[in-house]
Structures are given as C-alpha cells and as structure tokens.
Coordinates of C-alpha atoms and ligand atoms in Angstrom, one line a residue:
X1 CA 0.0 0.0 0.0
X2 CA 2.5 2.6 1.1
X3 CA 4.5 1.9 -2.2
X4 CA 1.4 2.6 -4.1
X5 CA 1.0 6.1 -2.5
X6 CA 4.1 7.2 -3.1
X7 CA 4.2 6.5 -6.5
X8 CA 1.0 8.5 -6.9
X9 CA 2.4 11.5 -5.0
X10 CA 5.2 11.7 -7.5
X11 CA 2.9 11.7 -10.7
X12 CA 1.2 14.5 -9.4
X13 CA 4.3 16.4 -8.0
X14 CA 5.7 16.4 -11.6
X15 CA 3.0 18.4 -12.8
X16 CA 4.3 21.3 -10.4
X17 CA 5.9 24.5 -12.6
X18 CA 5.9 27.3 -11.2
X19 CA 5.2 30.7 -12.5
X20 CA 8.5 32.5 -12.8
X21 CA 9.7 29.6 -15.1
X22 CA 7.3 30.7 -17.9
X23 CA 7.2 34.2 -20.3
X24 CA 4.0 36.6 -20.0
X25 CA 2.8 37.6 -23.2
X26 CA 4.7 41.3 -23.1
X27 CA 8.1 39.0 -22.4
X28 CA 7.1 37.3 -25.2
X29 CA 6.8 39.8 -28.2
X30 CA 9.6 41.8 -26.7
X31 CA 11.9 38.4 -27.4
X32 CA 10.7 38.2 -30.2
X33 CA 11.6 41.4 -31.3
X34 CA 15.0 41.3 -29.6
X35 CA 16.1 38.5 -30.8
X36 CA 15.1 38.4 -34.5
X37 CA 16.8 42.0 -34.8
X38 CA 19.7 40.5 -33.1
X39 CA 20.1 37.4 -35.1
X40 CA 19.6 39.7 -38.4
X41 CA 22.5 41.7 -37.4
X42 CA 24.7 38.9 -35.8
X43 CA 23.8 35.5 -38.0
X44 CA 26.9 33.3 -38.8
X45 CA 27.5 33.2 -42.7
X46 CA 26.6 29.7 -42.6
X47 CA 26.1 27.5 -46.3
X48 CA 22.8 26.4 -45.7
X49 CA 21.8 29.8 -44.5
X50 CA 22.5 31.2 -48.3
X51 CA 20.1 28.6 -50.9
X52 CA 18.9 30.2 -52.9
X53 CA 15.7 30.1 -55.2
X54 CA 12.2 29.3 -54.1
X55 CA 12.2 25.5 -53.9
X56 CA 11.2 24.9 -50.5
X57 CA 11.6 21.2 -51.1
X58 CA 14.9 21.7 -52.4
X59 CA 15.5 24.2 -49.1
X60 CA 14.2 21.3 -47.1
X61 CA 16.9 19.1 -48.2
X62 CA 19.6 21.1 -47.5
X63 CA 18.3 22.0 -44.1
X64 CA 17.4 18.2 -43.4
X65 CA 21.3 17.8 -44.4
X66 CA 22.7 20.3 -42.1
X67 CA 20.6 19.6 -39.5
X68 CA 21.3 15.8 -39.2
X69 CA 25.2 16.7 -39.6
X70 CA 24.7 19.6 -36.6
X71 CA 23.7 16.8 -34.3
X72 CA 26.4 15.9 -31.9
X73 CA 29.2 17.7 -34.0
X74 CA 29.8 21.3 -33.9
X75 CA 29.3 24.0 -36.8
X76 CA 32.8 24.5 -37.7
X77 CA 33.3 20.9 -38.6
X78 CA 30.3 20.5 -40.3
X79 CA 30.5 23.3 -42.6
X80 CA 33.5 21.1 -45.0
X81 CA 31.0 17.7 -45.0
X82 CA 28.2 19.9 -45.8
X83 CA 29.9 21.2 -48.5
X84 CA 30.8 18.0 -50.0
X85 CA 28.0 16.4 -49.2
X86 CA 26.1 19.0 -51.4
X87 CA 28.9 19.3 -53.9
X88 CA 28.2 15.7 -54.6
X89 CA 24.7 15.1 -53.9
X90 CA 23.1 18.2 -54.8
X91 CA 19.5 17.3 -54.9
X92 CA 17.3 15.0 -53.0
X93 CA 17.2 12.5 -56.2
X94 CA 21.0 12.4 -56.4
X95 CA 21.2 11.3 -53.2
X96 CA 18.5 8.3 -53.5
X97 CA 20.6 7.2 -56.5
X98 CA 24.2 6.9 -54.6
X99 CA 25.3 3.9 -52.1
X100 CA 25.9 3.1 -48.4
X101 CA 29.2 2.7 -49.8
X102 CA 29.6 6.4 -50.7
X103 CA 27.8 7.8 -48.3
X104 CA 29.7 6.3 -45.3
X105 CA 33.0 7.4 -47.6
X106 CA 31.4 11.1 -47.6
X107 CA 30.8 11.2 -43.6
X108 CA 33.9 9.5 -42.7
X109 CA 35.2 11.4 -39.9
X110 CA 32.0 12.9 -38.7
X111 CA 31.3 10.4 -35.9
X112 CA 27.8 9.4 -35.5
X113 CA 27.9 7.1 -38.2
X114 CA 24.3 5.7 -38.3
X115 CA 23.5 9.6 -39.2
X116 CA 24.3 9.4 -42.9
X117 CA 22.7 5.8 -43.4
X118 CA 19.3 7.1 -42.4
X119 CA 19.5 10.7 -44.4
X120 CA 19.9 8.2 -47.0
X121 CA 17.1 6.0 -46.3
X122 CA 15.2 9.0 -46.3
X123 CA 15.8 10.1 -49.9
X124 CA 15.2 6.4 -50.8
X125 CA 11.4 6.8 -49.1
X126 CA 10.9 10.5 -50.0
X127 CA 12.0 9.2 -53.8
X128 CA 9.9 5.9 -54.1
X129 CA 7.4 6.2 -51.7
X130 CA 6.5 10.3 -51.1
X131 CA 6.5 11.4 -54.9
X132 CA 9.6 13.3 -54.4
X133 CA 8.5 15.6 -52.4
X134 CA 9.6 15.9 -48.4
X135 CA 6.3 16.0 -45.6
X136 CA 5.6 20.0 -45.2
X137 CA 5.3 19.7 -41.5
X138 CA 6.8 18.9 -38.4
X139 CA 4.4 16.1 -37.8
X140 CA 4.7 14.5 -41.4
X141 CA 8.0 15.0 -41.1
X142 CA 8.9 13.0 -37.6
X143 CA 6.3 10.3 -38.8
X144 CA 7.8 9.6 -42.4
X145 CA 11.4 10.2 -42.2
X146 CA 14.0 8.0 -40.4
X147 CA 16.3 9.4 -38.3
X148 CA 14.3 12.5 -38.2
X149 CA 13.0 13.2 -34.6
X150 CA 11.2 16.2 -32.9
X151 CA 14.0 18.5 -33.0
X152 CA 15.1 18.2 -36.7
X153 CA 11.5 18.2 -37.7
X154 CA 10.5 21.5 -36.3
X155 CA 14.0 22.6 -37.4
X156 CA 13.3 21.9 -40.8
X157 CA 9.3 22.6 -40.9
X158 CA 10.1 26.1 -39.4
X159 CA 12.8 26.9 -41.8
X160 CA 11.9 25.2 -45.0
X161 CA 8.0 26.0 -44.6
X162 CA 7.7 28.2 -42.2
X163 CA 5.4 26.3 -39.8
X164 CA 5.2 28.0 -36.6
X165 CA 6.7 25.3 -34.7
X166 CA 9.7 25.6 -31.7
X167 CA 12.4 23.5 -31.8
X168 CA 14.7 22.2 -28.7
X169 CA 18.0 21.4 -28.5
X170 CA 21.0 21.6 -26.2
X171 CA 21.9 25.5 -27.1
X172 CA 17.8 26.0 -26.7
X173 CA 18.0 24.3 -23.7
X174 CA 20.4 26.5 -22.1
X175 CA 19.1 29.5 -22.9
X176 CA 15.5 28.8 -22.0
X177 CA 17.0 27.2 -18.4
X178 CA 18.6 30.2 -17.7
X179 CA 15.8 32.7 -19.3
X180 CA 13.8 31.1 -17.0
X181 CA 15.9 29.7 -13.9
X182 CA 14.7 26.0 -15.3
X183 CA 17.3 24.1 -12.6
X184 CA 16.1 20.4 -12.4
X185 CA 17.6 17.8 -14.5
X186 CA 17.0 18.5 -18.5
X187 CA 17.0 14.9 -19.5
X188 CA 13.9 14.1 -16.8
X189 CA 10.4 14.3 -19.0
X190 CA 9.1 16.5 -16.9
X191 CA 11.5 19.5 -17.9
X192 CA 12.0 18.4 -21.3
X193 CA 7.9 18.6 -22.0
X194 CA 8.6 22.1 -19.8
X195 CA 11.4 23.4 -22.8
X196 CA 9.0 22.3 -25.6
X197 CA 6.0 24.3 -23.8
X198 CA 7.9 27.4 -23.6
X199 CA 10.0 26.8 -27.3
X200 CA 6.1 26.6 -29.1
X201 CA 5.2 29.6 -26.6
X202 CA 7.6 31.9 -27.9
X203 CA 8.3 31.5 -31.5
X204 CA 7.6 34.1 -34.1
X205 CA 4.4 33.3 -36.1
X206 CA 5.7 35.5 -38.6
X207 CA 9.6 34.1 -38.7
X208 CA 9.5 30.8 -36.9
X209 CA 12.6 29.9 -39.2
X210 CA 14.8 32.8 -38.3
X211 CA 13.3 32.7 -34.8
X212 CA 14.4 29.1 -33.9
X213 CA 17.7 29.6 -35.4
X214 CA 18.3 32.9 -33.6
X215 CA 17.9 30.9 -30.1
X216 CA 20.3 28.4 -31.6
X217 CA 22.7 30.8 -32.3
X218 CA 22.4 33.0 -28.8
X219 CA 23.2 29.3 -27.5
X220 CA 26.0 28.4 -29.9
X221 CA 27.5 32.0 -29.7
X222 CA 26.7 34.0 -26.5
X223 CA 24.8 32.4 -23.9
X224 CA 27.8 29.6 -23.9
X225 CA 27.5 26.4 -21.6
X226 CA 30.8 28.1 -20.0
X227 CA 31.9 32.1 -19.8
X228 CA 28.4 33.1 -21.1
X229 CA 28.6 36.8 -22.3
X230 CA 26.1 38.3 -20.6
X231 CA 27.0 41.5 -21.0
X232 CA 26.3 41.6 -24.9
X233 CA 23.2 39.3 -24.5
X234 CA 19.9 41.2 -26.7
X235 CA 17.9 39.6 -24.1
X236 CA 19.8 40.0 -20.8
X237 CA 16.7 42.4 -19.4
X238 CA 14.2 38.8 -19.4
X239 CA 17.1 36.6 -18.2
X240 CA 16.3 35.5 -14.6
X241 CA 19.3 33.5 -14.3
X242 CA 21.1 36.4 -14.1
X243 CA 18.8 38.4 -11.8
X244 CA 19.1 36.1 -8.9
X245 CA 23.1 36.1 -9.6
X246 CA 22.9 39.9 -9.2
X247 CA 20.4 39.6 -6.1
X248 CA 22.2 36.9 -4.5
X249 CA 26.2 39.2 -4.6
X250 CA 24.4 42.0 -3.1
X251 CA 23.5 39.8 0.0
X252 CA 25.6 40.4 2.7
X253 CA 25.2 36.4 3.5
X254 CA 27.3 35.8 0.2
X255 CA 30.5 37.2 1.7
X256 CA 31.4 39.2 -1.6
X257 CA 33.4 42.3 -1.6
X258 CA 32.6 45.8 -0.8
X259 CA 32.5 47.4 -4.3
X260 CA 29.2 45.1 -5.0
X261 CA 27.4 45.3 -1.3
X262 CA 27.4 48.9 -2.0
X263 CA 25.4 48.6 -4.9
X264 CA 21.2 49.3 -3.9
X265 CA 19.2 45.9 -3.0
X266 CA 16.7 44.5 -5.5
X267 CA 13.3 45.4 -5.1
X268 CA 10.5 43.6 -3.2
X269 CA 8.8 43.0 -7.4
X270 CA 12.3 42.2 -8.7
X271 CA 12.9 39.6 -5.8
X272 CA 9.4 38.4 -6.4
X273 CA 10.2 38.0 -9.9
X274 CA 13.2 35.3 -9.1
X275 CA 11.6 33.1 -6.3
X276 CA 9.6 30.5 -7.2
X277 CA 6.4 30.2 -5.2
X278 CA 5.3 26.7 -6.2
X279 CA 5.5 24.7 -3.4
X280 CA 7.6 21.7 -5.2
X281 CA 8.0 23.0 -8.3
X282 CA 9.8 20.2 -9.8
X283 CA 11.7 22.7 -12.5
X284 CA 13.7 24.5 -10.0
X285 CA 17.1 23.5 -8.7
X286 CA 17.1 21.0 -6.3
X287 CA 19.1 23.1 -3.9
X288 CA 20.6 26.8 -3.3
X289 CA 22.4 27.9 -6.3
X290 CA 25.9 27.9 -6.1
X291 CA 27.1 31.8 -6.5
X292 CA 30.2 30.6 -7.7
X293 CA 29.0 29.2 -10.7
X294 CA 26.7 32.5 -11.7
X295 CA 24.3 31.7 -14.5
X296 CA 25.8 28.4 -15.1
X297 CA 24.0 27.1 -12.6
X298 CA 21.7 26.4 -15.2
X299 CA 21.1 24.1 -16.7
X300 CA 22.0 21.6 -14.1
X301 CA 23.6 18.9 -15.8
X302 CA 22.7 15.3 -15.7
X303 CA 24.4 12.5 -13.8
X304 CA 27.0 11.3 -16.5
X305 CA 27.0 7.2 -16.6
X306 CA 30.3 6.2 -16.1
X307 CA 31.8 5.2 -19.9
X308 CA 32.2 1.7 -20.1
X309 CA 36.0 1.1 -20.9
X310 CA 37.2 -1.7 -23.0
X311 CA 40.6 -2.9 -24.8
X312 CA 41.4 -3.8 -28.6
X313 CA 44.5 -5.5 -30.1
X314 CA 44.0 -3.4 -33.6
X315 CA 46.8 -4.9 -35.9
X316 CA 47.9 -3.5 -39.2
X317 CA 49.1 -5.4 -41.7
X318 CA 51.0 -4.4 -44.3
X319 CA 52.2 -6.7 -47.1
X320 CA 54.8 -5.6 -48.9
X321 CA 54.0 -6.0 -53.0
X322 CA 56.5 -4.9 -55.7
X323 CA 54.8 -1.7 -56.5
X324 CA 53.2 -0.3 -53.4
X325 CA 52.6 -1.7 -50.3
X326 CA 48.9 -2.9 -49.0
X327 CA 47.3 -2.5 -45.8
X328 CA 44.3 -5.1 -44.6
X329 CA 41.1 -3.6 -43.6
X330 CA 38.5 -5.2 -42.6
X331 CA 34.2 -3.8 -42.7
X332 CA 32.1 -3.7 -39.1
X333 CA 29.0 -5.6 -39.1
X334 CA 25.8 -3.0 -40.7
X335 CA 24.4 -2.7 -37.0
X336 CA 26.1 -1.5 -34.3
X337 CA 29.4 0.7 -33.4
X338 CA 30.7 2.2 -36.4
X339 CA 28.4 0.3 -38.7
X340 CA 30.0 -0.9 -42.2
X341 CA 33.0 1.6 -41.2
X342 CA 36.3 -0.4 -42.5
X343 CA 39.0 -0.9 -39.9
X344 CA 42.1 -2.5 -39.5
X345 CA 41.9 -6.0 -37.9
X346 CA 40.8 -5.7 -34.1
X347 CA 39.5 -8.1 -31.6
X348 CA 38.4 -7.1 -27.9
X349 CA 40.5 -8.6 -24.9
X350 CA 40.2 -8.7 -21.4
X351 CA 42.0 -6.5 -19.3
X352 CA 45.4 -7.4 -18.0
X353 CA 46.1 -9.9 -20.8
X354 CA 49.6 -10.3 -21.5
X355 CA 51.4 -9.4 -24.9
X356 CA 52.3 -12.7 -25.7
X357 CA 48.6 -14.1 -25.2
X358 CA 47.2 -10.5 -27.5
X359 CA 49.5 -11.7 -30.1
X360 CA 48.4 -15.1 -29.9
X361 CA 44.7 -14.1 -29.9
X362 CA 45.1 -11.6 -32.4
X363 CA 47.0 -14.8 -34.4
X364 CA 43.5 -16.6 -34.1
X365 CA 41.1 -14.3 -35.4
X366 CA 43.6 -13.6 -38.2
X367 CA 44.2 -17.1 -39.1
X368 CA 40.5 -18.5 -38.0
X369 CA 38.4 -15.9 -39.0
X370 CA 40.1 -14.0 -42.0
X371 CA 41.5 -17.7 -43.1
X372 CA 45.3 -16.1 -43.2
X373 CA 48.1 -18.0 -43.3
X374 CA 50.6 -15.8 -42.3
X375 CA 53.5 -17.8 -43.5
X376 CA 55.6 -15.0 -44.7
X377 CA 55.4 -12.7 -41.4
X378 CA 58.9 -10.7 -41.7
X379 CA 58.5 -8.0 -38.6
X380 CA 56.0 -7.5 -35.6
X381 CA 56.1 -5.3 -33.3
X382 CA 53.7 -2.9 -30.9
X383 CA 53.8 1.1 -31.9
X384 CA 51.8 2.3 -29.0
X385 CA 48.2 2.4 -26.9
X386 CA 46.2 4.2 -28.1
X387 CA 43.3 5.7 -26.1
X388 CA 39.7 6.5 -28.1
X389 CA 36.9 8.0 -26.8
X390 CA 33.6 7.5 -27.9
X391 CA 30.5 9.2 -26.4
X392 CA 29.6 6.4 -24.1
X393 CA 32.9 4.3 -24.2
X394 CA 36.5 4.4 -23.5
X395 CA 38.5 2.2 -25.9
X396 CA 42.2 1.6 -25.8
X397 CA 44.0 0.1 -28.5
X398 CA 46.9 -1.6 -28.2
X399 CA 48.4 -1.0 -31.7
X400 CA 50.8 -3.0 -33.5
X401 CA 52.2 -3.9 -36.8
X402 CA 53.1 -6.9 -38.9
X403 CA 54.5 -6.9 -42.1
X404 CA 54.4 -9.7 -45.0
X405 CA 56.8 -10.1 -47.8
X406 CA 54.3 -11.3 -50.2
X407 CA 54.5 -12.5 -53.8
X408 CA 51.1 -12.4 -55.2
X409 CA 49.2 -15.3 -54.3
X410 CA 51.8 -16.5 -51.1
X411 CA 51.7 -15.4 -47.6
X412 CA 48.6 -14.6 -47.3
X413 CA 46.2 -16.5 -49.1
X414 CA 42.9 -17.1 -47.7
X415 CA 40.1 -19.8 -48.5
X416 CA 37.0 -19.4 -49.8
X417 CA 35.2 -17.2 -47.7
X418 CA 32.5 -18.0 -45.2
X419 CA 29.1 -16.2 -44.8
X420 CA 30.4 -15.9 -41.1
X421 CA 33.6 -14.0 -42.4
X422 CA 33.5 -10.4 -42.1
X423 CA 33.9 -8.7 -45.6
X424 CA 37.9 -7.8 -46.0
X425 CA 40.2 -6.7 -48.3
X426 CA 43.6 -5.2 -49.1
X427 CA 43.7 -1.5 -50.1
X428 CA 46.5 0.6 -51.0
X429 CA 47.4 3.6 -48.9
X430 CA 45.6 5.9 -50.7
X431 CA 42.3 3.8 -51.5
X432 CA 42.4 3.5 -47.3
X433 CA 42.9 7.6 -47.2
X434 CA 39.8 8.0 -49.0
X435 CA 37.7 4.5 -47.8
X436 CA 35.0 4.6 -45.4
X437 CA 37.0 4.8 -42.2
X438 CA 36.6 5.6 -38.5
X439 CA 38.5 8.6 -36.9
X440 CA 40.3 5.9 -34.6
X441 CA 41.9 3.9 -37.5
X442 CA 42.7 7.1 -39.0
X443 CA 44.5 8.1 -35.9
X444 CA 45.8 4.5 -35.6
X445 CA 47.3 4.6 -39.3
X446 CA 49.0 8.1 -38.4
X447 CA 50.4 6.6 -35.6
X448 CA 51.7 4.1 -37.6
X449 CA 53.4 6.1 -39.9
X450 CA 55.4 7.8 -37.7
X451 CA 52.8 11.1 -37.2
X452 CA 52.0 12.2 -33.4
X453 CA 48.8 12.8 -33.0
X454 CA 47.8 16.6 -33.9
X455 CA 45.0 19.2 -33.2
X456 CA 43.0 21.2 -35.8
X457 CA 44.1 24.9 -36.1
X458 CA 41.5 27.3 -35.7
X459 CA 38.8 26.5 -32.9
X460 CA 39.0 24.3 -30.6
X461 CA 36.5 21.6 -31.0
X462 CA 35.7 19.2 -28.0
X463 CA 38.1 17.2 -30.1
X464 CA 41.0 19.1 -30.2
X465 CA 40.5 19.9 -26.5
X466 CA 40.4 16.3 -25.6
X467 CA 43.4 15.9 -27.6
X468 CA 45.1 19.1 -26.4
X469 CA 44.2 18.3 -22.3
X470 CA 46.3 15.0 -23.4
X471 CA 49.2 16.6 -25.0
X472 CA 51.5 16.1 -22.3
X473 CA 51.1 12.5 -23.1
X474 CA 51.6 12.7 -26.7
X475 CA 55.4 12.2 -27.3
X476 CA 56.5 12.2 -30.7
X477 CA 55.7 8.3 -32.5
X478 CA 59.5 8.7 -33.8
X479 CA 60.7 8.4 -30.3
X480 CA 58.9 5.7 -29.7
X481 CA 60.2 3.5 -32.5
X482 CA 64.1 3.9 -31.2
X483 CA 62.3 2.3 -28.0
X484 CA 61.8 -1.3 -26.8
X485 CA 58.5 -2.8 -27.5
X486 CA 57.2 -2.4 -23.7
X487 CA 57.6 1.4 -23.7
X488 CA 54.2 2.0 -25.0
X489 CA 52.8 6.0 -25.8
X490 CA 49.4 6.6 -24.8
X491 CA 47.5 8.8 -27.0
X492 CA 43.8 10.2 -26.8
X493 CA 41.2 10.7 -29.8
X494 CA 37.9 11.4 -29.8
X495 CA 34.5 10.0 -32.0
X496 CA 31.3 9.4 -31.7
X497 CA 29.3 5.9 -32.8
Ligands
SF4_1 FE1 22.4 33.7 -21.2 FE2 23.6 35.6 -19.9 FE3 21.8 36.2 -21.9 FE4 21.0 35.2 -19.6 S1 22.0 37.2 -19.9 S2 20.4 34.5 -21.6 S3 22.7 33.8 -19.0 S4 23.9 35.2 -22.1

C-alpha cells in the first residue's frame, strides 16, 4: 500500500511549474523582437543559411542535411562535410541514387555514423514512396522520415516552410533554463515537456525559421555552456538567471566584496520575480544555487554514466607487394558501433592480458576468422596504446604492426570465404585515405606512420581539446620507435558511434 502512494504523489508532484519559469505575453513579443533583430544583425554566414531560389523542397533538403550533420558535432566541422555532401549530392534525387558505400566514404570522420545511413534512407522513401516531395510539416516530417525526430522536424518545418513550430535542443535548452531559472535535471520528462511548452510559446508566427535559429545561435555563440557573455546578451533584461546572480552578490550572507554590497538591493517586485512560489515546483534547482558558478547554474547537468572502458588488439598489416605496399582492412557488421565503417583488424581482450597471449589471440582471429596463413610474417612489433573516446565508451588500443613479404598469391592466401567472415580486403594507402574509415583507425594509421597525433588549427572543437588536455602524453611516434616494444605512448582521440 505505502509503495502505491508514493508512486501516486510523484505523478502529481511532476505536474508542479511554477510561474516564474514561464514568459507573460509582453516578455514574449519583446523576445521576439529582440532576438530576431539581433540574429539579423549577428547571424553566422553559414552554407545552408544562403540557398537560394524558391524551392522549399529543395531548401528542405539542405536543411534536413545540415541539420542531421549539426547533431552531436559542432558547426565549424560541419561546414566542409556539408559542402561536399552538397557538392556531390546536390538534390534529394542524387542522393536516392548513390550507395551506403559512398555515403559512409562522404561522412567519414563525422562520428555518429548511423546519421548518414538514415538521411539516405530517407531520400530512398521521400523518392519511391513520397513522390519526391519531403512532408511540409513537423508532424509528417517526424512520422515519415528516419532518423528525423522532434528537434530536426521542427528545425526543418520552421525553416523550409515556415510552420510556426519551436524546436529544442541543447543551445535552446540553455538559454530557456537560464531565461527562466529551469534548474532540475533537462533529460527528466518533466523538464523536457517544460522546454518544448515554452519553445512553441515563444516563436515568431511571422519568422519561426529565423526565430528558432536565432535561439540556436544565442546558445551556440553567446549564452555559452561556459563564460556566457552576458553582457552583450539582446535579451539579458528577461534573463532570470542572471537576476538572482545579481540579487544573490548583493547579499551580505554571500560574503562578496565591498564594491558590490554597495550597490542598492533588489526590489521587493524584482525579488518576487526570481523566487519560485510553487511549493515543489519540480523545475527549480534541487538546492541553493551555487554563486560561484553565476548563471551556469543552469542548466543543471545530468548525472553522467560512467563510460564503459574496453581494450582492442588493432593490428595493421602491411604486405609488402613490388609496386606499393597494402594495408588489410576489414568492414564492421551493418548494426552497431561504427556500422559498415572499414578498420584495421581488431579483436576485444580482457584486461590485464599479457602481450604474448594479445598476439596469440590476435593470431586466431587472423588465421581463423580471415582464413590467413601468415606464413611469410617478416617484422612485428607494438607502436603504442592508443586511447579513443567515444561518447559512451573508453576504448584503448593496443596498436601493432606486422608486415608480410608477399609474392602475389603467397603469404597470405585465404580460402574461400564464409558467410560468417566479415567482408575484407587489401587497399592501398591511398584507397584506405579516401575508404570509409573511422576517426580511430585514421588516428591508428598516423600513428603508424610515424605522425603524433595533432590538433586542428583554428577552434578548438571538443576534439581538439580532448586531444590538447592529453598533450603532455603525446610524445612524438618517432621516439617511440628507437624504443623497446614495452615502452608503449598513450594517445587520446575522440568520436562518436
Ligand atoms: Fe544567457 Fe547571460 Fe543572456 Fe542570460 S543574460 S540569456 S545567461 S547570455
């Protein structure tokens, strides 16, 4: 009985918002007006901000493009795949004409593999099954297109046809939590179906497009997860967040220094205006902010799970032909991590495992499952461990090489495959450059020729700073190789499934 009750008292406690975390209906066209003049003036010069012509299918397209790039991967990167991706495929019908072969080639690098195997999909059902034409709204949209969710449908339906929709994501996120002191946990239900509310509240009948984006951009470009820049924000006069920051350093409980207790108190209205009086409001923070932290308070971030770590042997071989040498790759299963990427051979092993028993296991699945002989093995040796981080695991490779003097036909030679043997072949070094091919073998091969491991100029993406907060364990490859086989490097990359 008692467990019954309490389960009911929390279905109705999450029902609780309180006031202050919603806009009146002044807020709301003054936002509106804010923030469109601010994103005219301010807009990133961004390639699928400039199509041109009237074709809103064809405008849908590009958006539906950019968008499913934008997820998970910032602007700056997308821009080149975009680009290409265009270049290449520059209508809808192209696209449904080219293979999973090409596409994966296109977005290799871009993480998130699974992304470009459903745009494609799409164009295959838009194509055969919609007339050609892409579903007008945000409803259509989600329903009929895979890979297409809430957010990218209301990015697209608001852009490409100007339905009056709000979209959510994590720069609209931030700005709304802190707009409207939205504390609790984003990824509860609750607080998402909150964001949504308030994103279909406030968009611009007349510009929902240009609207939506303009919160993006606030997100992406001032009101930053960290050192927000509040003091160029167009909408810093309906931002609570930073209200209760400036109430809170004026109280003489907060210890702060003298220059800011002299400043006059907040008004009884203006105090009223940053305490919530919902008793339970489930939206608010779950505790007294911390003044430290200012407006990045909010939003509170989740509970990260732990990433789940494990180990690969990753072994390239090279065999040496007459002309040029070859490198075995072999494809991932269609499902899955990295699905259909190519990759050198790799086999999970338990932790601890000693070298002789990696090469011996990594012998097996050479011998057993690729049907290798290796008879003509003339080196071996380990380069380095290799460290790759994908969003929700933490893989280290343990990298080495193995090279076969090969005659065509000798050394190698494998039997008729098996429907149980993954798909494999020998590529040259340029046919690998250009092939279908994780970030982590890419890093692997570098590695293997001798390359340290080096950040992008320009930006720093989450990439780069992953690889720059590792640099003091990158030591140059070259100095590894005058080294014994047990002196391992460690090196850090970053992708995402
Ligand atoms: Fe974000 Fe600061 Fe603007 Fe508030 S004032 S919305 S915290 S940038």
């Amino acid at each position: 009985m008692m467990k019954k009750a309490s389960k009911i008292k929390s279905i109705s406690e999450s029902q609780v918002r309180g006031p202050i975390h919603s806009f009146s209906e002044t807020e709301i066209k003054s936002l509106r007006k804010k923030l469109l003049k601010w994103y005219d003036a301010n807009k990133r010069d961004l390639p699928w901000r400039n199509i041109k012509g009237e074709d809103t299918n064809h405008k849908a397209y590009a958006i539906w493009v950019s968008e499913i790039m934008c997820q998970q991967t910032q602007v700056a990167t997308v821009i080149d795949y975009y680009n290409k991706w265009m270049k290449k495929w520059p209508t809808l019908e192209s696209l449904s004409n080219s293979s999973i072969e090409e596409v994966r080639e296109v977005w290799a690098g871009l993480g998130y593999y699974s992304r470009g195997q459903r745009l494609l999909e799409g164009a295959l059902k838009v194509q055969n099954e919609l007339d050609g034409q892409i579903p007008g709204t945000a409803e259509q949209l989600q329903k009929k297109l895979p890979g297409v969710g809430r957010y990218t449908a209301g990015a697209i339906a608001s852009i490409s046809f100007n339905e009056a929709t709000g979209v959510v994501d994590g720069n609209v996120i931030r700005v709304l939590a802190r707009l409207r002191m939205i504390g609790a946990d984003f990824t509860s239900k609750n607080v998402m179906a909150a964001m949504w509310d308030l994103a279909n509240a406030i968009v611009d009948p007349d510009r929902p497009g240009d609207f939506n984006q303009s919160m993006m951009e606030l997100g992406a470009t001032v009101c930053t997860p960290q050192a927000p820049q509040c003091n160029t924000c167009p909408v810093q006069s309906h931002c609570k967040a930073i209200k209760q920051m400036d109430h809170l350093t004026r109280d003489p409980a907060t210890k702060l220094t003298k220059s800011i207790l002299s400043q006059p108190p907040l008004k009884k209205e203006e105090i009223q205006d940053i305490e919530c009086a919902a008793d339970g409001c489930t939206l608010c923070l779950d505790g007294p902010p911390d003044t430290n932290l200012g407006v990045m308070n909010y939003p509170r971030k989740p509970k990260r799970k732990p990433l789940r770590q494990q180990i690969h042997a990753v072994c390239i071989v090279e065999r040496q032909l007459s002309q040029e040498s070859e490198y075995l790759v072999v494809q991932r299963p269609d499902t899955g991590l990295l699905a259909g990427m190519w990759e050198f051979p790799s086999i999970e092993i338990a932790e601890g495992i000693s070298p002789k028993k990696m090469r011996n296991k990594m012998d097996d699945y050479l011998k057993g499952t690729l049907n290798m002989t290796l008879k003509n093995v003339q080196k071996r040796r380990h380069i380095c461990q290799f460290v790759h981080m994908f969003s929700h695991i933490q893989q280290t490779y343990e990298l080495e090489t193995m090279i076969i003097e090969e005659e065509e036909g000798d050394g190698c030679e494998r039997s008729q495959e098996s429907e149980d043997t993954p798909h494999h072949q020998w590529v040259s070094r340029s046919a690998f450059e250009n092939q279908a091919v994780s970030t982590g073998m890419k890093k692997a091969f570098e590695a293997y020729n001798g390359r340290a491991i080096t950040k992008k100029s320009g930006k720093k993406s989450k990439k780069s700073e992953m690889e720059n907060g590792n640099a003091a364990k990158q030591r140059k490859l070259d100095s590894y190789f005058t080294k014994k086989e047990e002196k391992t490097s460690r090196y850090f990359t970053k992708e995402d499934s």
